[in-house]
Short mmCIF file of C-alpha atoms in Angstrom, two decimals:
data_model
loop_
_atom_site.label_atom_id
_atom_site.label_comp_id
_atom_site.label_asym_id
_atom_site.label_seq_id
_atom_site.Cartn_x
_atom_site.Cartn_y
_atom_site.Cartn_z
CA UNK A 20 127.77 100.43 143.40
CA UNK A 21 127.37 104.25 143.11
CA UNK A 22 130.03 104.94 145.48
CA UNK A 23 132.74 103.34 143.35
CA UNK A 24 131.81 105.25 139.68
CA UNK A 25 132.54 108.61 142.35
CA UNK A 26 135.40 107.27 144.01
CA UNK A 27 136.91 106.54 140.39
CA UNK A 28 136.39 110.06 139.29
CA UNK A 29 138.09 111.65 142.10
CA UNK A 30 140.84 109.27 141.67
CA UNK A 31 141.10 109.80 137.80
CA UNK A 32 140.78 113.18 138.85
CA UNK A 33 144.00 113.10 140.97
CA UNK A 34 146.16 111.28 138.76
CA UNK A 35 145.07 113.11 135.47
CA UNK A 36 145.62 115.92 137.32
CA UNK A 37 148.79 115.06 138.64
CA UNK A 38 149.90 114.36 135.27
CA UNK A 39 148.75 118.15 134.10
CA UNK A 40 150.72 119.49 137.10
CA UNK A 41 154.22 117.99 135.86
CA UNK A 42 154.30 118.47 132.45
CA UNK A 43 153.59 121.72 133.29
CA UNK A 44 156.28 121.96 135.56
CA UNK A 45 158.54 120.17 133.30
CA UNK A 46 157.96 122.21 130.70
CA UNK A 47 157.90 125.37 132.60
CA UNK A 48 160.86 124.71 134.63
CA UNK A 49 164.14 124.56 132.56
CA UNK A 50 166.74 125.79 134.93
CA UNK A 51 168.45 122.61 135.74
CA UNK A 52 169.55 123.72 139.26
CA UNK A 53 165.94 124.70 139.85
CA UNK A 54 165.12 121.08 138.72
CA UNK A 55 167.45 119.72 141.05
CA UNK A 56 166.40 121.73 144.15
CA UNK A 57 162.79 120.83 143.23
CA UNK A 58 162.47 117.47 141.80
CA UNK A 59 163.96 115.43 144.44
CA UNK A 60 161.17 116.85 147.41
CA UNK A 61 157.86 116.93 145.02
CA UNK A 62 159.06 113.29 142.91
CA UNK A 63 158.79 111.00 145.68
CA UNK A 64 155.40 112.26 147.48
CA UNK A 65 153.84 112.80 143.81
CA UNK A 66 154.99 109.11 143.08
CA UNK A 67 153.25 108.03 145.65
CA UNK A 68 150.21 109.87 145.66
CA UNK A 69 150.25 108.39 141.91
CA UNK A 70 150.48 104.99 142.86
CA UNK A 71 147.57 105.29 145.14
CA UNK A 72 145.68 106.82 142.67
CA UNK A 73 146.75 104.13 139.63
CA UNK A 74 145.72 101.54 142.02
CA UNK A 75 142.05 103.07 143.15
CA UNK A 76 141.40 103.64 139.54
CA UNK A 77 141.79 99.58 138.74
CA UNK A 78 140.00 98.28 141.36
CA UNK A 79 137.57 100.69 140.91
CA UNK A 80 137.25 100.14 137.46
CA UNK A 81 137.55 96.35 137.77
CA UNK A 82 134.62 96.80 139.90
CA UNK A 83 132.85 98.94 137.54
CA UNK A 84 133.40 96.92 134.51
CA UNK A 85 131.84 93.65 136.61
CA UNK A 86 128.90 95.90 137.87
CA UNK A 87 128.03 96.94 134.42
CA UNK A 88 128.18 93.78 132.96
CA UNK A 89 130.68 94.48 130.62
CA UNK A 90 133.39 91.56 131.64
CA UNK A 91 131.83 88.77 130.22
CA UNK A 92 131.66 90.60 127.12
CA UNK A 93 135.08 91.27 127.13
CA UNK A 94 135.80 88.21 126.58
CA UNK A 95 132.61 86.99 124.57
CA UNK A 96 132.98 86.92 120.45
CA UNK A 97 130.46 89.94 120.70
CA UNK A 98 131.21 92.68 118.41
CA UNK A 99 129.49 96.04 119.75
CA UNK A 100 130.78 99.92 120.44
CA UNK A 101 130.63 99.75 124.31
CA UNK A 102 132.94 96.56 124.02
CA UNK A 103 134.96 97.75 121.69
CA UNK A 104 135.07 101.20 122.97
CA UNK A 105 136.57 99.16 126.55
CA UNK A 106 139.05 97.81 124.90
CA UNK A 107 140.74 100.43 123.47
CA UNK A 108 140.10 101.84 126.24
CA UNK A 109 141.69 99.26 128.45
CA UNK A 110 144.57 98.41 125.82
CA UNK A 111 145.42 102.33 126.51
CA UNK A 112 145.28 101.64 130.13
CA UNK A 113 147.61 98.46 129.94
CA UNK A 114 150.19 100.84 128.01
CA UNK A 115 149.67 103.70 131.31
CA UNK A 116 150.63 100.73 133.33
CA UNK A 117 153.70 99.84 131.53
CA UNK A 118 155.11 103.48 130.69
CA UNK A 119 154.51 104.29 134.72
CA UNK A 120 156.46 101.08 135.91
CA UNK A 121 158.98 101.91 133.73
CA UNK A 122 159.10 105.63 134.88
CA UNK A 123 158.92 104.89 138.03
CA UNK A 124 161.59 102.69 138.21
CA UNK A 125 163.99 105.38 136.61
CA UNK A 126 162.87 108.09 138.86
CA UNK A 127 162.87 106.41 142.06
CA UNK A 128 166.65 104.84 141.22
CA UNK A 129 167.89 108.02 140.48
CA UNK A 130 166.00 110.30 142.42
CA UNK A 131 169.21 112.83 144.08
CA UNK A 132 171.37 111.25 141.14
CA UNK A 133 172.11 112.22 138.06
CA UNK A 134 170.95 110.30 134.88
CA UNK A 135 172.64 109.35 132.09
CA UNK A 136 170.84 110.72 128.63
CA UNK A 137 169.03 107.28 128.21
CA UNK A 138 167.71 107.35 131.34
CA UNK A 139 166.51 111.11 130.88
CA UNK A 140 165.16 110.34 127.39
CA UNK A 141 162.80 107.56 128.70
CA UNK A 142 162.00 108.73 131.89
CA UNK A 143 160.78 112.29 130.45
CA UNK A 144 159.41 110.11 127.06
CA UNK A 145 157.30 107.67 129.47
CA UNK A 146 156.26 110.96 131.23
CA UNK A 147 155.12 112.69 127.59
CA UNK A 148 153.62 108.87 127.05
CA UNK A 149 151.62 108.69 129.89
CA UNK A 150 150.32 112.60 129.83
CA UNK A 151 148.59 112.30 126.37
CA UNK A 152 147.43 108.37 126.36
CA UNK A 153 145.39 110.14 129.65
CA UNK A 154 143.76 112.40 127.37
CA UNK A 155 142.36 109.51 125.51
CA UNK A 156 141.31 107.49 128.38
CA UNK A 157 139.54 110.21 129.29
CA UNK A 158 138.36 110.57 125.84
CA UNK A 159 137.01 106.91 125.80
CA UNK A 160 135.63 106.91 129.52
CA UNK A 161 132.94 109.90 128.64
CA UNK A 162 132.24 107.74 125.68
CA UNK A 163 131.50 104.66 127.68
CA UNK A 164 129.05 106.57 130.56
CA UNK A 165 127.39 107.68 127.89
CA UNK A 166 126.44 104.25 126.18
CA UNK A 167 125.59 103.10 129.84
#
């Protein structure tokens, strides 16, 4: 099962860093025609590479939560800081989910388009969303290796 704790990290790794990358461009780049020449070649491979990554980090950390026998426990009446540490943990995690679905859906609809203002508000909120709620994930994962 040590293969899968590294293969997390990397991909944790990728989409944290990821995340880094375009808030720093977002925030960096404020020319809108710059936006538009760049946006519409580096969205679609980053979504993707993000995807990936979302996707190794849940089976990897479906895998890790069974190995470590903390999924009965999930479930169990048990009160304890590892379990409860997981579920905020997770909780955060559910919310990653929801705010990338959501920004995906935006971007990829109206990727070479222009957005209206709603669409720009809660594609670049989901983005702001997702950037910080990694920071605690992150927060909570160091947490959890070290209880293990």
């Amino acid at each position: 099962m040590g293969i899968f704790i590294h293969i997390h990290l990397i991909a944790a790794i990728a989409w944290i860093g990821g995340s880094i990358f375009m808030f720093v461009l977002g925030v960096t780049l404020l020319d809108k025609e710059k936006q538009k020449q760049v946006y519409p070649h580096i969205g679609p491979i980053f979504g993707y590479f993000e995807i990936v990554s979302l996707l190794i980090l849940i089976g990897t950390g479906t895998l890790l939560i069974i190995n470590d026998g903390l999924f009965d426990l999930l479930f169990s009446d048990e009160s304890s800081l590892i379990v409860e540490t997981l579920k905020k943990k997770l909780i955060i995690v559910l919310v990653i989910i929801v705010a990338t679905i959501i920004h995906f859906i935006i971007a990829f609809r109206t990727n070479n388009k222009e957005r209206t203002k709603l669409e720009n508000f809660i594609s670049r909120g989901s983005s702001l969303l997702i950037f910080f709620l990694n920071l605690f994930v992150l927060h909570y994962a160091i947490m959890i290796r070290s209880m293990l």
